[in-house]
Each structure stands twice: as structure tokens, then as C-alpha cells.
mmCIF file of C-alpha atoms in Angstrom:
data_model
loop_
_atom_site.group_PDB
_atom_site.id
_atom_site.type_symbol
_atom_site.label_atom_id
_atom_site.label_comp_id
_atom_site.label_asym_id
_atom_site.label_seq_id
_atom_site.Cartn_x
_atom_site.Cartn_y
_atom_site.Cartn_z
ATOM 1 C CA MET A 1 157.634 95.759 71.715
ATOM 2 C CA ASN A 2 158.959 92.914 73.843
ATOM 3 C CA SER A 3 156.457 90.689 75.645
ATOM 4 C CA ILE A 4 156.012 90.732 79.402
ATOM 5 C CA GLN A 5 157.880 87.418 79.649
ATOM 6 C CA HIS A 6 160.863 89.144 78.083
ATOM 7 C CA PHE A 7 161.020 91.494 81.056
ATOM 8 C CA THR A 8 159.783 89.397 83.971
ATOM 9 C CA LYS A 9 160.267 85.658 83.271
ATOM 10 C CA PRO A 10 162.481 84.203 86.016
ATOM 11 C CA ASP A 11 165.935 83.253 84.871
ATOM 12 C CA PRO A 12 167.312 79.969 86.286
ATOM 13 C CA LYS A 13 170.690 81.684 86.469
ATOM 14 C CA ALA A 14 169.188 84.719 88.197
ATOM 15 C CA LYS A 15 172.164 85.309 90.500
ATOM 16 C CA ILE A 16 174.480 85.493 87.532
ATOM 17 C CA ASN A 17 172.103 87.354 85.170
ATOM 18 C CA ARG A 18 170.280 89.731 87.542
ATOM 19 C CA SER A 19 172.170 92.663 86.093
ATOM 20 C CA LYS A 20 171.144 91.567 82.620
ATOM 21 C CA GLN A 21 167.502 91.240 83.641
ATOM 22 C CA LEU A 22 167.616 94.634 85.292
ATOM 23 C CA ASN A 23 168.844 96.063 81.997
ATOM 24 C CA LEU A 24 165.815 94.515 80.301
ATOM 25 C CA LEU A 25 163.468 96.021 82.904
ATOM 26 C CA LEU A 26 164.991 99.433 82.335
ATOM 27 C CA GLN A 27 163.925 99.198 78.694
ATOM 28 C CA TYR A 28 160.272 99.034 79.705
ATOM 29 C CA PRO A 29 158.507 102.265 78.541
ATOM 30 C CA ALA A 30 157.037 103.204 81.934
ATOM 31 C CA ILE A 31 160.415 102.804 83.636
ATOM 32 C CA ARG A 32 162.240 104.671 80.881
ATOM 33 C CA SER A 33 159.789 107.558 81.229
ATOM 34 C CA PHE A 34 160.286 107.574 84.994
ATOM 35 C CA LEU A 35 164.084 107.684 84.630
ATOM 36 C CA ALA A 36 163.836 110.514 82.110
ATOM 37 C CA GLU A 37 161.956 112.526 84.762
ATOM 38 C CA HIS A 38 164.290 111.436 87.591
ATOM 39 C CA PRO A 39 167.857 111.391 86.258
ATOM 40 C CA GLU A 40 169.127 111.487 89.854
ATOM 41 C CA VAL A 41 168.047 107.869 90.452
ATOM 42 C CA THR A 42 171.150 105.676 90.533
ATOM 43 C CA ARG A 43 171.801 102.176 89.291
ATOM 44 C CA SER A 44 172.221 100.922 92.852
ATOM 45 C CA GLN A 45 168.779 102.303 93.784
ATOM 46 C CA LEU A 46 167.246 100.507 90.835
ATOM 47 C CA ASP A 47 168.993 97.285 91.804
ATOM 48 C CA ARG A 48 167.758 97.552 95.419
ATOM 49 C CA HIS A 49 164.179 97.940 94.123
ATOM 50 C CA TYR A 50 164.430 95.216 91.510
ATOM 51 C CA HIS A 51 161.324 93.369 92.748
ATOM 52 C CA GLN A 52 159.256 96.568 92.783
ATOM 53 C CA LEU A 53 160.217 97.130 89.163
ATOM 54 C CA MET A 54 159.152 93.568 88.326
ATOM 55 C CA HIS A 55 155.828 94.196 90.049
ATOM 56 C CA LEU A 56 155.348 97.436 88.122
ATOM 57 C CA VAL A 57 155.914 95.766 84.767
ATOM 58 C CA THR A 58 153.630 92.818 85.579
ATOM 59 C CA GLU A 59 150.749 95.039 86.667
ATOM 60 C CA GLN A 60 151.253 97.523 83.838
ATOM 61 C CA GLU A 61 151.205 94.798 81.219
ATOM 62 C CA GLN A 62 147.955 93.461 82.652
ATOM 63 C CA CYS A 63 146.562 96.986 82.296
ATOM 64 C CA ASN A 64 147.753 97.131 78.702
ATOM 65 C CA HIS A 65 145.708 93.995 77.972
ATOM 66 C CA CYS A 66 142.780 94.979 80.192
ATOM 67 C CA PRO A 67 139.958 92.392 80.150
ATOM 68 C CA GLY A 68 137.560 94.914 81.692
ATOM 69 C CA LEU A 69 137.021 96.203 85.192
ATOM 70 C CA ALA A 70 134.990 93.188 86.317
ATOM 71 C CA LYS A 71 137.829 90.802 85.384
ATOM 72 C CA CYS A 72 140.761 93.030 86.390
ATOM 73 C CA PRO A 73 143.662 90.700 87.372
ATOM 74 C CA ASN A 74 145.708 93.352 89.189
ATOM 75 C CA MET A 75 146.437 93.003 92.885
ATOM 76 C CA MET A 76 144.202 96.044 93.526
ATOM 77 C CA LYS A 77 141.218 95.673 91.234
ATOM 78 C CA GLY A 78 140.675 98.717 89.051
ATOM 79 C CA HIS A 79 144.049 100.247 89.873
ATOM 80 C CA THR A 80 147.091 100.853 87.710
ATOM 81 C CA PRO A 81 150.723 101.103 88.917
ATOM 82 C CA LYS A 82 152.871 104.205 88.980
ATOM 83 C CA LEU A 83 156.547 104.354 89.965
ATOM 84 C CA MET A 84 157.343 107.041 92.546
ATOM 85 C CA GLU A 85 160.571 108.235 94.177
ATOM 86 C CA TYR A 86 160.698 109.477 97.752
ATOM 87 C CA ALA A 87 163.791 110.205 99.851
ATOM 88 C CA GLY A 88 165.936 107.807 97.878
ATOM 89 C CA TYR A 89 163.364 105.015 97.834
ATOM 90 C CA LEU A 90 161.363 103.762 94.883
ATOM 91 C CA GLU A 91 157.754 102.791 95.408
ATOM 92 C CA VAL A 92 155.031 101.392 93.175
ATOM 93 C CA ARG A 93 151.785 103.127 94.028
ATOM 94 C CA MET A 94 148.460 101.888 92.754
ATOM 95 C CA THR A 95 146.087 104.577 91.532
ATOM 96 C CA PRO A 96 142.528 104.186 90.173
ATOM 97 C CA CYS A 97 142.491 103.567 86.419
ATOM 98 C CA GLN A 98 140.208 105.436 84.029
ATOM 99 C CA LYS A 99 137.665 102.612 84.008
ATOM 100 C CA LYS A 100 137.562 102.656 87.808
ATOM 101 C CA LEU A 101 137.186 106.439 87.895
ATOM 102 C CA ARG A 102 134.334 106.285 85.380
ATOM 103 C CA GLU A 103 132.595 103.614 87.461
ATOM 104 C CA GLU A 104 132.983 105.683 90.637
ATOM 105 C CA GLU A 105 131.630 108.771 88.903
ATOM 106 C CA TRP A 106 128.675 106.792 87.541
ATOM 107 C CA ASN A 107 127.916 105.367 90.994
ATOM 108 C CA LYS A 108 128.193 108.814 92.521
ATOM 109 C CA GLN A 109 125.747 110.233 90.005
ATOM 110 C CA LYS A 110 123.414 107.257 90.384
ATOM 111 C CA ASP A 111 123.300 107.840 94.135
ATOM 112 C CA LEU A 112 122.305 111.476 93.622
ATOM 113 C CA PHE A 113 118.923 110.479 92.168
ATOM 114 C CA LYS A 114 117.202 108.188 94.637
ATOM 115 C CA SER A 115 113.717 106.876 94.093
ATOM 116 C CA MET A 116 111.078 104.748 95.782
ATOM 117 C CA HIS A 117 108.547 102.732 93.775
ATOM 118 C CA ILE A 118 109.352 104.650 90.562
ATOM 119 C CA PRO A 119 109.456 102.728 87.222
ATOM 120 C CA MET A 120 112.712 102.577 85.279
ATOM 121 C CA ASP A 121 111.335 104.484 82.271
ATOM 122 C CA ILE A 122 110.891 107.472 84.599
ATOM 123 C CA THR A 123 114.193 107.195 86.496
ATOM 124 C CA SER A 124 116.072 106.953 83.176
ATOM 125 C CA SER A 125 114.197 109.756 81.404
ATOM 126 C CA SER A 126 115.893 112.818 79.915
ATOM 127 C CA LEU A 127 114.646 116.346 79.276
ATOM 128 C CA ASP A 128 116.427 116.374 75.933
ATOM 129 C CA GLN A 129 114.453 113.349 74.733
ATOM 130 C CA ILE A 130 110.928 114.270 75.848
ATOM 131 C CA ASP A 131 108.430 114.698 73.023
ATOM 132 C CA PHE A 132 107.691 118.409 72.803
ATOM 133 C CA THR A 133 103.959 118.916 72.340
ATOM 134 C CA LYS A 134 101.690 121.896 72.822
ATOM 135 C CA GLY A 135 100.156 120.411 75.966
ATOM 136 C CA ARG A 136 103.606 119.834 77.467
ATOM 137 C CA ALA A 137 105.321 123.006 76.260
ATOM 138 C CA LYS A 138 104.820 125.121 79.380
ATOM 139 C CA ALA A 139 105.878 122.309 81.710
ATOM 140 C CA ILE A 140 109.020 121.502 79.709
ATOM 141 C CA ALA A 141 110.035 125.177 79.559
ATOM 142 C CA ALA A 142 109.494 125.460 83.321
ATOM 143 C CA ALA A 143 111.563 122.302 83.842
ATOM 144 C CA PHE A 144 114.560 123.729 81.970
ATOM 145 C CA ASP A 145 114.276 127.015 83.859
ATOM 146 C CA PHE A 146 114.044 125.141 87.165
ATOM 147 C CA CYS A 147 117.231 123.173 86.404
ATOM 148 C CA GLU A 148 119.006 126.310 85.207
ATOM 149 C CA GLN A 149 118.492 127.950 88.604
ATOM 150 C CA PHE A 150 120.207 125.016 90.284
ATOM 151 C CA SER A 151 123.075 125.125 87.761
ATOM 152 C CA GLN A 152 123.677 128.760 88.715
ATOM 153 C CA GLY A 153 124.007 127.783 92.355
ATOM 154 C CA LYS A 154 120.561 129.037 93.345
ATOM 155 C CA LEU A 155 117.807 127.201 95.179
ATOM 156 C CA PRO A 156 114.556 127.861 93.306
ATOM 157 C CA SER A 157 112.151 129.744 95.529
ATOM 158 C CA LYS A 158 109.303 127.618 94.229
ATOM 159 C CA GLY A 159 108.874 124.018 93.195
ATOM 160 C CA LEU A 160 106.586 122.836 90.404
ATOM 161 C CA PHE A 161 103.096 121.377 90.700
ATOM 162 C CA LEU A 162 102.492 119.424 87.507
ATOM 163 C CA HIS A 163 98.855 118.400 87.274
ATOM 164 C CA GLY A 164 96.641 116.995 84.556
ATOM 165 C CA PRO A 165 94.987 113.850 83.198
ATOM 166 C CA LEU A 166 96.427 110.351 83.361
ATOM 167 C CA GLY A 167 99.306 109.425 81.081
ATOM 168 C CA VAL A 168 100.247 112.878 79.752
ATOM 169 C CA GLY A 169 103.862 112.663 80.951
ATOM 170 C CA LYS A 170 103.929 114.509 84.272
ATOM 171 C CA SER A 171 106.101 111.893 85.980
ATOM 172 C CA ILE A 172 108.430 111.651 82.975
ATOM 173 C CA ILE A 173 109.069 115.396 83.156
ATOM 174 C CA ALA A 174 109.686 115.208 86.902
ATOM 175 C CA GLY A 175 112.106 112.286 86.518
ATOM 176 C CA SER A 176 113.898 114.112 83.714
ATOM 177 C CA ILE A 177 114.430 117.095 85.995
ATOM 178 C CA ALA A 178 116.023 114.861 88.639
ATOM 179 C CA ASN A 179 118.371 113.357 86.035
ATOM 180 C CA LYS A 180 119.289 116.795 84.722
ATOM 181 C CA LEU A 181 120.184 117.951 88.234
ATOM 182 C CA VAL A 182 122.588 115.023 88.581
ATOM 183 C CA GLU A 183 124.813 116.759 86.015
ATOM 184 C CA ASN A 184 125.291 119.589 88.517
ATOM 185 C CA GLY A 185 125.787 117.308 91.507
ATOM 186 C CA ILE A 186 122.321 118.029 92.940
ATOM 187 C CA ASP A 187 120.658 115.239 94.905
ATOM 188 C CA SER A 188 116.966 114.425 94.655
ATOM 189 C CA PHE A 189 114.472 111.848 95.867
ATOM 190 C CA MET A 190 111.397 110.862 93.873
ATOM 191 C CA VAL A 191 108.748 108.849 95.687
ATOM 192 C CA TYR A 192 105.492 107.374 94.407
ATOM 193 C CA VAL A 193 103.168 108.625 97.140
ATOM 194 C CA PRO A 194 100.460 105.876 97.144
ATOM 195 C CA ASP A 195 103.019 103.085 97.647
ATOM 196 C CA PHE A 196 104.962 105.139 100.172
ATOM 197 C CA ILE A 197 101.841 105.674 102.276
ATOM 198 C CA ARG A 198 101.164 101.938 102.213
ATOM 199 C CA GLU A 199 104.730 101.363 103.371
ATOM 200 C CA VAL A 200 104.493 103.774 106.300
ATOM 201 C CA ARG A 201 102.926 101.144 108.566
ATOM 202 C CA ASN A 202 105.767 98.709 107.890
ATOM 203 C CA SER A 203 108.295 101.461 108.500
ATOM 204 C CA ILE A 204 106.770 102.087 111.932
ATOM 205 C CA GLU A 205 107.047 98.398 112.778
ATOM 206 C CA ASP A 206 110.697 98.092 111.700
ATOM 207 C CA ARG A 207 111.540 101.531 113.135
ATOM 208 C CA SER A 208 112.858 102.904 109.834
ATOM 209 C CA LEU A 209 110.237 105.637 109.409
ATOM 210 C CA GLY A 210 112.318 108.296 111.159
ATOM 211 C CA GLU A 211 115.287 107.642 108.868
ATOM 212 C CA LYS A 212 113.127 107.913 105.751
ATOM 213 C CA LEU A 213 111.442 111.095 106.948
ATOM 214 C CA SER A 214 114.831 112.670 107.666
ATOM 215 C CA LEU A 215 115.933 111.927 104.101
ATOM 216 C CA PHE A 216 112.734 113.329 102.583
ATOM 217 C CA LYS A 217 113.060 116.455 104.689
ATOM 218 C CA SER A 218 116.681 117.254 103.871
ATOM 219 C CA VAL A 219 117.179 116.204 100.223
ATOM 220 C CA SER A 220 117.832 119.128 97.856
ATOM 221 C CA LEU A 221 114.778 118.301 95.735
ATOM 222 C CA LEU A 222 111.890 116.108 96.855
ATOM 223 C CA ILE A 223 109.477 114.888 94.168
ATOM 224 C CA LEU A 224 106.117 113.601 95.400
ATOM 225 C CA ASP A 225 104.745 111.646 92.470
ATOM 226 C CA ASP A 226 100.987 111.135 92.044
ATOM 227 C CA ILE A 227 100.007 112.877 95.252
ATOM 228 C CA GLY A 228 96.243 112.729 95.694
ATOM 229 C CA ALA A 229 95.956 109.126 94.516
ATOM 230 C CA GLU A 230 96.769 107.715 97.978
ATOM 231 C CA TYR A 231 94.486 106.656 100.792
ATOM 232 C CA LEU A 232 95.238 108.959 103.718
ATOM 233 C CA THR A 233 94.625 108.547 107.405
ATOM 234 C CA PRO A 234 94.581 111.720 109.507
ATOM 235 C CA TRP A 235 97.801 110.631 111.242
ATOM 236 C CA VAL A 236 99.694 110.088 107.984
ATOM 237 C CA ARG A 237 98.394 113.389 106.603
ATOM 238 C CA ASP A 238 99.347 115.430 109.664
ATOM 239 C CA GLU A 239 102.390 113.647 111.091
ATOM 240 C CA VAL A 240 104.052 112.364 107.927
ATOM 241 C CA ILE A 241 103.188 114.526 104.912
ATOM 242 C CA GLY A 242 102.560 117.612 107.040
ATOM 243 C CA ALA A 243 105.841 117.214 108.922
ATOM 244 C CA ILE A 244 107.860 116.766 105.722
ATOM 245 C CA LEU A 245 106.336 119.782 103.980
ATOM 246 C CA HIS A 246 106.613 121.992 107.069
ATOM 247 C CA TYR A 247 110.335 121.273 107.384
ATOM 248 C CA ARG A 248 111.044 121.850 103.700
ATOM 249 C CA ALA A 249 109.049 125.087 103.548
ATOM 250 C CA ALA A 250 110.732 126.384 106.710
ATOM 251 C CA ASN A 251 114.184 125.652 105.285
ATOM 252 C CA GLY A 252 113.584 126.951 101.765
ATOM 253 C CA LEU A 253 113.941 123.551 100.087
ATOM 254 C CA PRO A 254 111.913 123.133 96.878
ATOM 255 C CA THR A 255 109.384 120.343 96.522
ATOM 256 C CA MET A 256 107.911 119.139 93.239
ATOM 257 C CA TYR A 257 104.591 117.377 92.798
ATOM 258 C CA THR A 258 102.771 115.468 90.096
ATOM 259 C CA SER A 259 99.042 114.908 90.472
ATOM 260 C CA ASN A 260 95.836 114.203 88.614
ATOM 261 C CA LEU A 261 94.254 116.824 90.878
ATOM 262 C CA SER A 262 94.395 120.599 90.793
ATOM 263 C CA LEU A 263 95.441 122.442 93.953
ATOM 264 C CA ASP A 264 91.809 122.980 94.948
ATOM 265 C CA GLU A 265 90.976 119.339 94.318
ATOM 266 C CA LEU A 266 94.012 118.273 96.337
ATOM 267 C CA GLU A 267 92.780 120.349 99.268
ATOM 268 C CA ASP A 268 89.442 118.522 99.116
ATOM 269 C CA HIS A 269 91.306 115.220 99.053
ATOM 270 C CA LEU A 270 93.380 116.147 102.110
ATOM 271 C CA ALA A 271 90.188 117.067 103.947
ATOM 272 C CA GLN A 272 88.819 113.528 103.769
ATOM 273 C CA GLY A 273 86.079 113.182 106.359
ATOM 274 C CA ARG A 274 84.690 116.613 105.560
ATOM 275 C CA ASN A 275 84.429 117.852 109.157
ATOM 276 C CA THR A 276 85.657 121.230 110.340
ATOM 277 C CA THR A 277 88.823 119.820 111.911
ATOM 278 C CA ASP A 278 89.857 117.957 108.759
ATOM 279 C CA GLU A 279 89.188 120.963 106.562
ATOM 280 C CA MET A 280 91.368 123.193 108.727
ATOM 281 C CA LYS A 281 94.202 120.685 108.785
ATOM 282 C CA ALA A 282 93.949 120.300 105.016
ATOM 283 C CA LYS A 283 94.162 124.082 104.621
ATOM 284 C CA ARG A 284 97.209 124.141 106.896
ATOM 285 C CA ILE A 285 99.010 121.598 104.712
ATOM 286 C CA MET A 286 97.950 123.392 101.540
ATOM 287 C CA GLU A 287 99.525 126.567 102.923
ATOM 288 C CA ARG A 288 102.816 124.703 102.691
ATOM 289 C CA ILE A 289 102.094 123.758 99.083
ATOM 290 C CA ARG A 290 100.218 126.620 97.376
ATOM 291 C CA HIS A 291 102.697 129.375 98.209
ATOM 292 C CA PHE A 292 105.752 127.286 97.377
ATOM 293 C CA VAL A 293 104.904 125.946 93.902
ATOM 294 C CA THR A 294 104.146 127.100 90.397
ATOM 295 C CA PRO A 295 101.098 125.113 89.226
ATOM 296 C CA ILE A 296 101.292 123.969 85.597
ATOM 297 C CA LEU A 297 98.623 122.078 83.702
ATOM 298 C CA VAL A 298 100.012 119.285 81.513
ATOM 299 C CA GLU A 299 97.682 118.109 78.751
ATOM 300 C CA GLY A 300 97.632 115.699 75.845
ATOM 301 C CA PRO A 301 96.608 112.151 74.947
ATOM 302 C CA ASN A 302 97.080 109.301 77.384
ATOM 303 C CA ARG A 303 100.379 107.817 76.224
ATOM 304 C CA ARG A 304 99.917 104.681 78.286
ATOM 305 C CA ILE A 305 97.118 103.490 76.004
#
């Protein structure tokens, strides 16, 4: 095949040899294919759009020797040219190339799984790669069933409450669920509760708390990781966690939890202070958890050791 210079290198006798150079351009595969599909295009039309044809060949050749999306030399990065005909005019339109489309799809999927203070080994986990052990079996089966409901276009009526000792893989299973849901275009947000609670005060000062709460309330799946390990004030318990869970329960949105505590132990934790008022408020929050989750004990050795 002729080199790009063969088609596009300026000729010092261009005025005399323009017709000859146009003939060379018409040999270019993309232009030949276009003409085969549009036999009505005349020689005079091609001559009038000579510079567009030159542009097409230049950009197409750069695509043929693509150095990668990051180093794309085309006028529109990540785009490839296509010759179009409209009402007697020829036009070179730039459309996203396959590398660009793959990048956009990857970014779109990445944005579906948001997280806050979650380690990379959890945000990159996969259900298909989790070690299947007896202590994890029930949780893994429930995770696949949970994802299957989403894939069928259903919102699960209940979330999951994965509880058990330290290091048995509760967070890994939860992160794997979020990644699995990405395949079906389902958005999720996984937040490490202790760090989030510590951040609440800063969010009040910079006035971003309302925005974060709105996101936690409305996301398709909210994962509260390690709930029960945080230090709670009554205000955070009632006005932050309580408000989020009330909204999600009222709107039928599933919430998932991981915890070292059982449901009963979590209620005791939420009732810090141990007076009648705290106990009632803890029970009120637990009403928005107990009836909307399937509790599953996850057991096994501490894999962090």
C-alpha cells in the first residue's frame, strides 16, 4: 500500500498536477469504499472537496499507526474520520474510535461504583474470585442471588447484613457485589462508616454535608461498611444515619451493611448513654434496619493476619 506521503505530500506544481493528485487520493481505500457506496458523487464534487479528502487521508493514516489514545495526534483526540455526503456536499466527520469508546465505557462503569475511605483491594474485588469456604458459603450465595435480582430489573426487597469476626471477608463480599452490579449499569456507594462519621464535622463546616447525604439517600445500593465501629454522637445517630436510613426505607432502596456486631449488639451500640431516650432512638433506627435486611453470619480465620 502506498505511504501517506504518496497521497498527501504537496506537489510544487500543484496547479498543474492537482488532477493527478486527486487521482491518487481516490485510490485511498477509505475513499474508494465511500465512492463504491455513493456512485452518484461526481468528479467535480470530489475536486471541490479536495482539501477535505486530504484531511481524511491524513487523519486516517494516523489512526492506522495509532500510538495509543494518550498520544493520539488527530485534530480531535480519540476520534477517527469518516467521509459523509449530504445534499451534494462532502464532509469529514470525526467519530469516537474504538479506544475512545472503551475508555468512555470504562469511565462510565468506574463512576457507577463510588466509594469513600475504602481500600483498593475491596473496590477491585470480584465475586468470581472470592475464596469459597464453608464460613463464607451462605454469604456468597446470598450475594449472587442479590445481584441476580438487580439483573432481572428488580429492586431487592431486603439488603444484606453481613456480620462476623474481624478479617473474615465481609467487606470483600460487599465490594464484589458493587462491582458485579456495575455490569448491569447499577450504581452503588460504599462508605467506611468510622471515617465518614469523623468527616461529618468537616462537611458541616464546608457546607458539603447536604450534598453527601443526598447521594447516600438516593443511590441504588448503599453499603455501610463496618457500622458499629464508629464513635457516635446523638446528633450524628439521629440526624445523619437515621435520616439516611429513613429515606431509603421509605423509598424501597436496599442498604447493605458489614459489621463485627450482630443486630442486637448494634442496637446496644446505637443506644450509647444507656438512658431511656437513647434506647428508644436506637430502637427507632433499628426498625429501619432489622426489617429491611437479611442477616448473615460470616465466619472463618482472620485473613489479615
